[in-house]
């Protein structure tokens, strides 16, 4: 099966005039690699349109973490991100947690995924569960069946009983890391942290409100040295607290939201074909 996809990738690389529909979707190529390509670690492209060479696998279990949903084979990342996550798991222990449950990072060669995320394509994104670990000795089966918890109530306007000071400490530690570009959380979480912070608030600028981030928070690392990345625009000035508060007001009263017309040029990243990714991704896809 992999040989079939590599053959299709080789056709694209060679520039042959194969029919457009004969070229497989990039998700079908990158979603089926079980190992990374050889060579130094290089993140290529953009968080939602790229790939990666030489990724490192987060060990399934460590003294302060466990990788979850092992069947997905998405515990691969740039070595700098893997080191960041391990360090954050150690910081979690100092915050009163046993460590961290770490969810999806990237596929072995990055790229668009068969299902799930639009980003996580360069080995620079990682999801960290909001569930404080009760054990760091879970079996593979337990890691498939266990679920995280939502720290936001069903109305999306307040916190649940699962939120604790540890969440604040861990997310703040991640945001203060100079290697971190963004952290995505539900706007309710963002507002809570804005209210809890009584000291230096500069780190709050990196924490951005985003729907569907109540069961986990998303760490996005900036482009490492030696990589080939399209830079993300800097966050707006200020701590972003007022913006997050507006999100909650809009949830309470949806009539406040002005409908915006759909973007006719938008395509979901899972619909990209290999030839539409950065040129270097064709080499990554064709590598042994």
PDB file of C-alpha atoms in Angstrom:
ATOM      1  CA  UNK A   1       0.000   0.000   0.000  1.00  0.00           C
ATOM      2  CA  UNK A   2       2.818   2.429   0.901  1.00  0.00           C
ATOM      3  CA  UNK A   3       4.577   1.522  -2.353  1.00  0.00           C
ATOM      4  CA  UNK A   4       1.441   2.566  -4.237  1.00  0.00           C
ATOM      5  CA  UNK A   5       1.441   5.982  -2.581  1.00  0.00           C
ATOM      6  CA  UNK A   6       5.182   6.450  -3.082  1.00  0.00           C
ATOM      7  CA  UNK A   7       4.764   5.626  -6.768  1.00  0.00           C
ATOM      8  CA  UNK A   8       2.107   8.332  -7.059  1.00  0.00           C
ATOM      9  CA  UNK A   9       4.413  10.738  -5.218  1.00  0.00           C
ATOM     10  CA  UNK A  10       7.250   9.885  -7.602  1.00  0.00           C
ATOM     11  CA  UNK A  11       4.994  10.703 -10.578  1.00  0.00           C
ATOM     12  CA  UNK A  12       4.381  14.168  -9.158  1.00  0.00           C
ATOM     13  CA  UNK A  13       8.062  14.716  -8.447  1.00  0.00           C
ATOM     14  CA  UNK A  14       9.017  13.687 -11.962  1.00  0.00           C
ATOM     15  CA  UNK A  15       6.547  16.214 -13.330  1.00  0.00           C
ATOM     16  CA  UNK A  16       4.726  13.708 -15.511  1.00  0.00           C
ATOM     17  CA  UNK A  17       1.380  14.774 -16.901  1.00  0.00           C
ATOM     18  CA  UNK A  18      -0.710  12.283 -14.987  1.00  0.00           C
ATOM     19  CA  UNK A  19      -4.416  13.217 -14.758  1.00  0.00           C
ATOM     20  CA  UNK A  20      -5.081  15.494 -11.793  1.00  0.00           C
ATOM     21  CA  UNK A  21      -7.487  13.040 -10.212  1.00  0.00           C
ATOM     22  CA  UNK A  22      -4.852  10.277 -10.373  1.00  0.00           C
ATOM     23  CA  UNK A  23      -2.779  12.112  -7.798  1.00  0.00           C
ATOM     24  CA  UNK A  24      -3.800  10.957  -4.303  1.00  0.00           C
ATOM     25  CA  UNK A  25      -4.673  13.366  -1.549  1.00  0.00           C
ATOM     26  CA  UNK A  26      -1.731  14.284   0.650  1.00  0.00           C
ATOM     27  CA  UNK A  27      -3.568  12.911   3.695  1.00  0.00           C
ATOM     28  CA  UNK A  28      -3.642   9.486   2.049  1.00  0.00           C
ATOM     29  CA  UNK A  29       0.119   9.563   1.609  1.00  0.00           C
ATOM     30  CA  UNK A  30       1.239  11.047   4.929  1.00  0.00           C
ATOM     31  CA  UNK A  31      -1.492   9.349   6.951  1.00  0.00           C
ATOM     32  CA  UNK A  32      -0.080   5.917   6.267  1.00  0.00           C
ATOM     33  CA  UNK A  33       3.622   6.305   7.042  1.00  0.00           C
ATOM     34  CA  UNK A  34       4.659   4.374  10.131  1.00  0.00           C
ATOM     35  CA  UNK A  35       8.169   5.839  10.405  1.00  0.00           C
ATOM     36  CA  UNK A  36       9.789   9.247   9.831  1.00  0.00           C
ATOM     37  CA  UNK A  37      12.082  10.014   6.928  1.00  0.00           C
ATOM     38  CA  UNK A  38      15.796  10.014   7.600  1.00  0.00           C
ATOM     39  CA  UNK A  39      17.914  13.110   8.018  1.00  0.00           C
ATOM     40  CA  UNK A  40      18.102  16.054  10.396  1.00  0.00           C
ATOM     41  CA  UNK A  41      14.877  17.372  11.875  1.00  0.00           C
ATOM     42  CA  UNK A  42      13.292  19.958   9.569  1.00  0.00           C
ATOM     43  CA  UNK A  43       9.789  21.386   9.832  1.00  0.00           C
ATOM     44  CA  UNK A  44       8.513  22.426   6.398  1.00  0.00           C
ATOM     45  CA  UNK A  45       5.723  24.783   5.348  1.00  0.00           C
ATOM     46  CA  UNK A  46       2.955  25.971   7.641  1.00  0.00           C
ATOM     47  CA  UNK A  47       1.135  24.483  10.605  1.00  0.00           C
ATOM     48  CA  UNK A  48      -1.854  23.601   8.397  1.00  0.00           C
ATOM     49  CA  UNK A  49       0.011  23.030   5.120  1.00  0.00           C
ATOM     50  CA  UNK A  50       3.313  21.267   5.522  1.00  0.00           C
ATOM     51  CA  UNK A  51       5.275  18.206   6.530  1.00  0.00           C
ATOM     52  CA  UNK A  52       8.450  17.310   8.418  1.00  0.00           C
ATOM     53  CA  UNK A  53      11.662  15.330   8.093  1.00  0.00           C
ATOM     54  CA  UNK A  54      13.518  13.540  10.870  1.00  0.00           C
ATOM     55  CA  UNK A  55      10.821  13.744  13.540  1.00  0.00           C
ATOM     56  CA  UNK A  56      11.354  12.153  16.955  1.00  0.00           C
ATOM     57  CA  UNK A  57       8.849   9.905  18.680  1.00  0.00           C
ATOM     58  CA  UNK A  58       7.749  10.887  22.164  1.00  0.00           C
ATOM     59  CA  UNK A  59       8.371   7.747  24.244  1.00  0.00           C
ATOM     60  CA  UNK A  60       5.066   6.135  25.124  1.00  0.00           C
ATOM     61  CA  UNK A  61       5.765   6.428  28.841  1.00  0.00           C
ATOM     62  CA  UNK A  62       8.170   8.465  30.924  1.00  0.00           C
ATOM     63  CA  UNK A  63       8.613   9.404  34.579  1.00  0.00           C
ATOM     64  CA  UNK A  64       6.310  12.415  34.167  1.00  0.00           C
ATOM     65  CA  UNK A  65       4.143  11.689  31.116  1.00  0.00           C
ATOM     66  CA  UNK A  66       2.206   9.176  29.063  1.00  0.00           C
ATOM     67  CA  UNK A  67       1.363   9.421  25.361  1.00  0.00           C
ATOM     68  CA  UNK A  68      -2.318   8.746  24.746  1.00  0.00           C
ATOM     69  CA  UNK A  69      -4.237   7.089  21.876  1.00  0.00           C
ATOM     70  CA  UNK A  70      -1.182   5.133  20.741  1.00  0.00           C
ATOM     71  CA  UNK A  71      -3.122   3.494  17.905  1.00  0.00           C
ATOM     72  CA  UNK A  72      -3.113   6.806  16.037  1.00  0.00           C
ATOM     73  CA  UNK A  73       0.711   6.877  15.839  1.00  0.00           C
ATOM     74  CA  UNK A  74       0.650  10.649  16.245  1.00  0.00           C
ATOM     75  CA  UNK A  75       3.244  10.998  19.006  1.00  0.00           C
ATOM     76  CA  UNK A  76       5.935  12.331  16.645  1.00  0.00           C
ATOM     77  CA  UNK A  77       7.395  15.829  16.783  1.00  0.00           C
ATOM     78  CA  UNK A  78      10.394  17.997  16.155  1.00  0.00           C
ATOM     79  CA  UNK A  79      13.025  17.134  18.806  1.00  0.00           C
ATOM     80  CA  UNK A  80      12.736  20.649  20.240  1.00  0.00           C
ATOM     81  CA  UNK A  81       9.002  20.150  20.778  1.00  0.00           C
ATOM     82  CA  UNK A  82       9.536  16.732  22.355  1.00  0.00           C
ATOM     83  CA  UNK A  83      12.047  18.280  24.765  1.00  0.00           C
ATOM     84  CA  UNK A  84       9.592  21.099  25.511  1.00  0.00           C
ATOM     85  CA  UNK A  85       6.800  18.640  26.331  1.00  0.00           C
ATOM     86  CA  UNK A  86       8.994  16.534  28.593  1.00  0.00           C
ATOM     87  CA  UNK A  87      10.129  19.663  30.418  1.00  0.00           C
ATOM     88  CA  UNK A  88       6.525  20.818  30.789  1.00  0.00           C
ATOM     89  CA  UNK A  89       5.546  17.440  32.226  1.00  0.00           C
ATOM     90  CA  UNK A  90       8.261  17.891  34.847  1.00  0.00           C
ATOM     91  CA  UNK A  91       6.912  21.361  35.605  1.00  0.00           C
ATOM     92  CA  UNK A  92       3.467  19.784  36.015  1.00  0.00           C
ATOM     93  CA  UNK A  93       4.835  17.622  38.822  1.00  0.00           C
ATOM     94  CA  UNK A  94       6.012  20.766  40.597  1.00  0.00           C
ATOM     95  CA  UNK A  95       2.450  22.104  40.218  1.00  0.00           C
ATOM     96  CA  UNK A  96       0.976  19.183  42.139  1.00  0.00           C
ATOM     97  CA  UNK A  97       0.123  16.884  39.212  1.00  0.00           C
ATOM     98  CA  UNK A  98       1.699  13.482  38.643  1.00  0.00           C
ATOM     99  CA  UNK A  99       2.653  14.639  35.161  1.00  0.00           C
ATOM    100  CA  UNK A 100       0.846  15.024  31.838  1.00  0.00           C
ATOM    101  CA  UNK A 101      -1.260  12.980  29.468  1.00  0.00           C
ATOM    102  CA  UNK A 102      -0.130  14.050  26.013  1.00  0.00           C
ATOM    103  CA  UNK A 103      -2.439  13.618  23.047  1.00  0.00           C
ATOM    104  CA  UNK A 104      -1.844  14.173  19.340  1.00  0.00           C
ATOM    105  CA  UNK A 105       1.401  15.757  18.167  1.00  0.00           C
ATOM    106  CA  UNK A 106       2.047  14.832  14.509  1.00  0.00           C
ATOM    107  CA  UNK A 107       2.285  11.836  12.215  1.00  0.00           C
ATOM    108  CA  UNK A 108       5.750  10.325  11.593  1.00  0.00           C
ATOM    109  CA  UNK A 109       6.312  12.637   8.613  1.00  0.00           C
ATOM    110  CA  UNK A 110       3.795  15.302   9.533  1.00  0.00           C
ATOM    111  CA  UNK A 111       1.484  16.312   6.720  1.00  0.00           C
ATOM    112  CA  UNK A 112      -2.314  16.373   6.540  1.00  0.00           C
ATOM    113  CA  UNK A 113      -4.066  13.740   8.640  1.00  0.00           C
ATOM    114  CA  UNK A 114      -6.665  11.233   7.519  1.00  0.00           C
ATOM    115  CA  UNK A 115      -8.992  12.586  10.208  1.00  0.00           C
ATOM    116  CA  UNK A 116      -9.021  15.185  12.929  1.00  0.00           C
ATOM    117  CA  UNK A 117      -6.761  18.192  12.958  1.00  0.00           C
ATOM    118  CA  UNK A 118      -6.245  20.770  10.249  1.00  0.00           C
ATOM    119  CA  UNK A 119      -2.925  21.765  11.809  1.00  0.00           C
ATOM    120  CA  UNK A 120      -0.318  19.512  13.519  1.00  0.00           C
ATOM    121  CA  UNK A 121       1.422  19.118  10.148  1.00  0.00           C
ATOM    122  CA  UNK A 122       5.022  20.188  10.928  1.00  0.00           C
ATOM    123  CA  UNK A 123       5.741  18.430  14.222  1.00  0.00           C
ATOM    124  CA  UNK A 124       5.318  21.726  16.081  1.00  0.00           C
ATOM    125  CA  UNK A 125       1.795  21.348  17.550  1.00  0.00           C
ATOM    126  CA  UNK A 126       0.771  19.226  20.524  1.00  0.00           C
ATOM    127  CA  UNK A 127      -2.419  18.642  22.504  1.00  0.00           C
ATOM    128  CA  UNK A 128      -2.117  18.264  26.272  1.00  0.00           C
ATOM    129  CA  UNK A 129      -5.057  16.784  28.131  1.00  0.00           C
ATOM    130  CA  UNK A 130      -6.849  18.808  30.786  1.00  0.00           C
ATOM    131  CA  UNK A 131      -7.181  15.596  32.818  1.00  0.00           C
ATOM    132  CA  UNK A 132      -4.611  15.442  35.642  1.00  0.00           C
ATOM    133  CA  UNK A 133      -3.070  11.950  35.485  1.00  0.00           C
ATOM    134  CA  UNK A 134      -4.255   9.507  38.114  1.00  0.00           C
ATOM    135  CA  UNK A 135      -1.621   7.002  36.987  1.00  0.00           C
ATOM    136  CA  UNK A 136       1.419   6.972  34.727  1.00  0.00           C
ATOM    137  CA  UNK A 137       1.219   3.207  34.306  1.00  0.00           C
ATOM    138  CA  UNK A 138      -1.785   2.971  32.010  1.00  0.00           C
ATOM    139  CA  UNK A 139      -1.854   0.074  29.572  1.00  0.00           C
ATOM    140  CA  UNK A 140      -2.213   0.648  25.833  1.00  0.00           C
ATOM    141  CA  UNK A 141      -5.863  -0.410  26.082  1.00  0.00           C
ATOM    142  CA  UNK A 142      -6.534   2.013  28.929  1.00  0.00           C
ATOM    143  CA  UNK A 143      -5.026   4.855  26.893  1.00  0.00           C
ATOM    144  CA  UNK A 144      -7.544   4.127  24.155  1.00  0.00           C
ATOM    145  CA  UNK A 145     -10.597   4.038  26.420  1.00  0.00           C
ATOM    146  CA  UNK A 146      -9.818   6.763  28.956  1.00  0.00           C
ATOM    147  CA  UNK A 147     -11.240  10.187  28.160  1.00  0.00           C
ATOM    148  CA  UNK A 148     -10.133  13.624  29.208  1.00  0.00           C
ATOM    149  CA  UNK A 149     -12.451  15.990  31.097  1.00  0.00           C
ATOM    150  CA  UNK A 150     -13.927  19.314  30.104  1.00  0.00           C
ATOM    151  CA  UNK A 151     -12.966  22.244  32.280  1.00  0.00           C
ATOM    152  CA  UNK A 152     -15.816  24.268  30.688  1.00  0.00           C
ATOM    153  CA  UNK A 153     -19.508  23.736  31.414  1.00  0.00           C
ATOM    154  CA  UNK A 154     -22.030  22.633  28.789  1.00  0.00           C
ATOM    155  CA  UNK A 155     -23.274  26.172  28.230  1.00  0.00           C
ATOM    156  CA  UNK A 156     -19.733  27.286  27.454  1.00  0.00           C
ATOM    157  CA  UNK A 157     -19.923  30.162  29.896  1.00  0.00           C
ATOM    158  CA  UNK A 158     -18.196  28.945  33.057  1.00  0.00           C
ATOM    159  CA  UNK A 159     -15.690  26.528  34.507  1.00  0.00           C
ATOM    160  CA  UNK A 160     -16.446  23.038  35.785  1.00  0.00           C
ATOM    161  CA  UNK A 161     -15.241  21.417  38.980  1.00  0.00           C
ATOM    162  CA  UNK A 162     -12.301  19.918  37.081  1.00  0.00           C
ATOM    163  CA  UNK A 163     -10.452  23.223  36.709  1.00  0.00           C
ATOM    164  CA  UNK A 164      -7.728  23.688  39.300  1.00  0.00           C
ATOM    165  CA  UNK A 165      -4.676  25.778  40.063  1.00  0.00           C
ATOM    166  CA  UNK A 166      -2.489  23.190  38.372  1.00  0.00           C
ATOM    167  CA  UNK A 167      -4.010  24.038  34.982  1.00  0.00           C
ATOM    168  CA  UNK A 168      -3.130  27.691  35.521  1.00  0.00           C
ATOM    169  CA  UNK A 169       0.447  26.913  36.552  1.00  0.00           C
ATOM    170  CA  UNK A 170       1.114  24.500  33.682  1.00  0.00           C
ATOM    171  CA  UNK A 171      -0.339  26.679  30.939  1.00  0.00           C
ATOM    172  CA  UNK A 172       1.469  29.729  32.319  1.00  0.00           C
ATOM    173  CA  UNK A 173       4.753  27.788  32.342  1.00  0.00           C
ATOM    174  CA  UNK A 174       4.222  26.789  28.712  1.00  0.00           C
ATOM    175  CA  UNK A 175       3.358  30.339  27.636  1.00  0.00           C
ATOM    176  CA  UNK A 176       6.466  31.723  29.317  1.00  0.00           C
ATOM    177  CA  UNK A 177       8.679  29.368  27.312  1.00  0.00           C
ATOM    178  CA  UNK A 178      10.353  31.452  24.587  1.00  0.00           C
ATOM    179  CA  UNK A 179       9.998  28.544  22.129  1.00  0.00           C
ATOM    180  CA  UNK A 180       6.194  28.650  22.303  1.00  0.00           C
ATOM    181  CA  UNK A 181       4.369  30.606  19.602  1.00  0.00           C
ATOM    182  CA  UNK A 182       0.743  30.139  20.739  1.00  0.00           C
ATOM    183  CA  UNK A 183      -1.402  28.263  23.222  1.00  0.00           C
ATOM    184  CA  UNK A 184      -5.026  27.657  22.300  1.00  0.00           C
ATOM    185  CA  UNK A 185      -7.678  27.274  25.016  1.00  0.00           C
ATOM    186  CA  UNK A 186     -11.413  27.726  25.302  1.00  0.00           C
ATOM    187  CA  UNK A 187     -12.285  31.411  25.888  1.00  0.00           C
ATOM    188  CA  UNK A 188     -13.702  30.524  29.318  1.00  0.00           C
ATOM    189  CA  UNK A 189     -10.267  29.212  30.293  1.00  0.00           C
ATOM    190  CA  UNK A 190      -8.589  32.317  28.936  1.00  0.00           C
ATOM    191  CA  UNK A 191     -10.874  34.618  30.943  1.00  0.00           C
ATOM    192  CA  UNK A 192     -10.306  32.561  34.087  1.00  0.00           C
ATOM    193  CA  UNK A 193      -6.540  32.898  33.735  1.00  0.00           C
ATOM    194  CA  UNK A 194      -6.882  36.627  33.095  1.00  0.00           C
ATOM    195  CA  UNK A 195      -8.738  36.913  36.383  1.00  0.00           C
ATOM    196  CA  UNK A 196      -6.285  34.721  38.293  1.00  0.00           C
ATOM    197  CA  UNK A 197      -3.080  36.439  37.165  1.00  0.00           C
ATOM    198  CA  UNK A 198      -2.016  39.115  39.650  1.00  0.00           C
ATOM    199  CA  UNK A 199       1.564  39.587  38.461  1.00  0.00           C
ATOM    200  CA  UNK A 200       3.223  39.975  35.079  1.00  0.00           C
ATOM    201  CA  UNK A 201       0.566  39.514  32.397  1.00  0.00           C
ATOM    202  CA  UNK A 202       2.785  39.472  29.306  1.00  0.00           C
ATOM    203  CA  UNK A 203       2.464  35.702  28.861  1.00  0.00           C
ATOM    204  CA  UNK A 204      -1.315  35.998  28.448  1.00  0.00           C
ATOM    205  CA  UNK A 205      -0.818  37.447  24.973  1.00  0.00           C
ATOM    206  CA  UNK A 206       0.275  34.024  23.700  1.00  0.00           C
ATOM    207  CA  UNK A 207      -2.845  32.326  25.064  1.00  0.00           C
ATOM    208  CA  UNK A 208      -5.524  32.599  22.380  1.00  0.00           C
ATOM    209  CA  UNK A 209      -9.234  31.727  22.687  1.00  0.00           C
ATOM    210  CA  UNK A 210     -10.467  28.979  20.383  1.00  0.00           C
ATOM    211  CA  UNK A 211     -13.541  26.756  20.389  1.00  0.00           C
ATOM    212  CA  UNK A 212     -13.224  23.020  21.056  1.00  0.00           C
ATOM    213  CA  UNK A 213     -10.260  23.425  23.388  1.00  0.00           C
ATOM    214  CA  UNK A 214     -11.960  22.583  26.653  1.00  0.00           C
ATOM    215  CA  UNK A 215     -10.744  18.975  26.954  1.00  0.00           C
ATOM    216  CA  UNK A 216      -7.167  19.838  26.055  1.00  0.00           C
ATOM    217  CA  UNK A 217      -4.941  22.821  25.499  1.00  0.00           C
ATOM    218  CA  UNK A 218      -2.923  23.150  22.312  1.00  0.00           C
ATOM    219  CA  UNK A 219       0.748  24.136  22.355  1.00  0.00           C
ATOM    220  CA  UNK A 220       2.198  25.552  19.147  1.00  0.00           C
ATOM    221  CA  UNK A 221       5.940  25.953  18.937  1.00  0.00           C
ATOM    222  CA  UNK A 222       7.677  28.590  16.834  1.00  0.00           C
ATOM    223  CA  UNK A 223       9.828  27.552  13.879  1.00  0.00           C
ATOM    224  CA  UNK A 224      13.061  25.897  15.092  1.00  0.00           C
ATOM    225  CA  UNK A 225      16.458  26.812  13.724  1.00  0.00           C
ATOM    226  CA  UNK A 226      17.223  24.962  10.492  1.00  0.00           C
ATOM    227  CA  UNK A 227      13.566  24.528   9.526  1.00  0.00           C
ATOM    228  CA  UNK A 228      11.706  26.000   6.555  1.00  0.00           C
ATOM    229  CA  UNK A 229       8.529  27.528   7.958  1.00  0.00           C
ATOM    230  CA  UNK A 230       6.045  30.145   6.925  1.00  0.00           C
ATOM    231  CA  UNK A 231       5.890  32.473   9.910  1.00  0.00           C
ATOM    232  CA  UNK A 232       2.577  33.023  11.660  1.00  0.00           C
ATOM    233  CA  UNK A 233       1.431  36.592  12.236  1.00  0.00           C
ATOM    234  CA  UNK A 234       2.104  37.846  15.750  1.00  0.00           C
ATOM    235  CA  UNK A 235      -0.838  37.941  18.177  1.00  0.00           C
ATOM    236  CA  UNK A 236      -2.629  41.299  18.467  1.00  0.00           C
ATOM    237  CA  UNK A 237      -1.167  43.727  21.026  1.00  0.00           C
ATOM    238  CA  UNK A 238      -2.304  43.440  24.618  1.00  0.00           C
ATOM    239  CA  UNK A 239      -3.222  40.508  26.830  1.00  0.00           C
ATOM    240  CA  UNK A 240      -6.290  39.457  24.776  1.00  0.00           C
ATOM    241  CA  UNK A 241      -8.543  39.212  27.826  1.00  0.00           C
ATOM    242  CA  UNK A 242     -11.251  41.545  26.531  1.00  0.00           C
ATOM    243  CA  UNK A 243     -11.431  39.593  23.271  1.00  0.00           C
ATOM    244  CA  UNK A 244     -11.973  36.304  25.133  1.00  0.00           C
ATOM    245  CA  UNK A 245     -14.696  37.919  27.259  1.00  0.00           C
ATOM    246  CA  UNK A 246     -16.493  38.919  24.046  1.00  0.00           C
ATOM    247  CA  UNK A 247     -16.525  35.287  22.915  1.00  0.00           C
ATOM    248  CA  UNK A 248     -18.407  34.338  26.077  1.00  0.00           C
ATOM    249  CA  UNK A 249     -20.894  37.190  25.658  1.00  0.00           C
ATOM    250  CA  UNK A 250     -21.567  35.962  22.131  1.00  0.00           C
ATOM    251  CA  UNK A 251     -22.237  32.456  23.444  1.00  0.00           C
ATOM    252  CA  UNK A 252     -24.755  33.847  25.913  1.00  0.00           C
ATOM    253  CA  UNK A 253     -26.428  35.982  23.251  1.00  0.00           C
ATOM    254  CA  UNK A 254     -25.700  34.636  19.728  1.00  0.00           C
ATOM    255  CA  UNK A 255     -27.705  37.518  18.204  1.00  0.00           C
ATOM    256  CA  UNK A 256     -24.678  39.738  18.907  1.00  0.00           C
ATOM    257  CA  UNK A 257     -22.730  37.883  16.220  1.00  0.00           C
ATOM    258  CA  UNK A 258     -22.964  39.247  12.698  1.00  0.00           C
ATOM    259  CA  UNK A 259     -23.059  36.441  10.121  1.00  0.00           C
ATOM    260  CA  UNK A 260     -20.001  36.375   7.905  1.00  0.00           C
ATOM    261  CA  UNK A 261     -20.205  35.008   4.359  1.00  0.00           C
ATOM    262  CA  UNK A 262     -18.240  31.819   3.739  1.00  0.00           C
ATOM    263  CA  UNK A 263     -14.854  32.220   2.089  1.00  0.00           C
ATOM    264  CA  UNK A 264     -15.262  30.806  -1.432  1.00  0.00           C
ATOM    265  CA  UNK A 265     -11.511  30.181  -1.638  1.00  0.00           C
ATOM    266  CA  UNK A 266     -11.262  28.147   1.552  1.00  0.00           C
ATOM    267  CA  UNK A 267     -10.245  24.515   1.274  1.00  0.00           C
ATOM    268  CA  UNK A 268      -9.837  22.225   4.221  1.00  0.00           C
ATOM    269  CA  UNK A 269      -6.199  21.125   4.545  1.00  0.00           C
ATOM    270  CA  UNK A 270      -7.233  17.479   4.247  1.00  0.00           C
ATOM    271  CA  UNK A 271      -8.209  18.162   0.638  1.00  0.00           C
ATOM    272  CA  UNK A 272      -4.700  19.217  -0.417  1.00  0.00           C
ATOM    273  CA  UNK A 273      -2.863  17.075  -2.917  1.00  0.00           C
ATOM    274  CA  UNK A 274       0.844  16.385  -2.602  1.00  0.00           C
ATOM    275  CA  UNK A 275       1.717  18.837  -5.380  1.00  0.00           C
ATOM    276  CA  UNK A 276       0.015  21.626  -3.406  1.00  0.00           C
ATOM    277  CA  UNK A 277       2.273  21.218  -0.379  1.00  0.00           C
ATOM    278  CA  UNK A 278       5.740  22.814  -0.246  1.00  0.00           C
ATOM    279  CA  UNK A 279       8.053  21.242  -2.798  1.00  0.00           C
ATOM    280  CA  UNK A 280      10.263  19.733  -0.078  1.00  0.00           C
ATOM    281  CA  UNK A 281       7.307  17.622   1.078  1.00  0.00           C
ATOM    282  CA  UNK A 282       7.502  15.629  -2.136  1.00  0.00           C
ATOM    283  CA  UNK A 283      11.027  14.600  -1.206  1.00  0.00           C
ATOM    284  CA  UNK A 284       9.866  13.668   2.300  1.00  0.00           C
ATOM    285  CA  UNK A 285       7.027  11.597   0.852  1.00  0.00           C
ATOM    286  CA  UNK A 286       9.316   9.766  -1.576  1.00  0.00           C
ATOM    287  CA  UNK A 287      12.096   9.088   0.959  1.00  0.00           C
ATOM    288  CA  UNK A 288      12.613   5.503   2.233  1.00  0.00           C
TER     289      UNK A 288
END
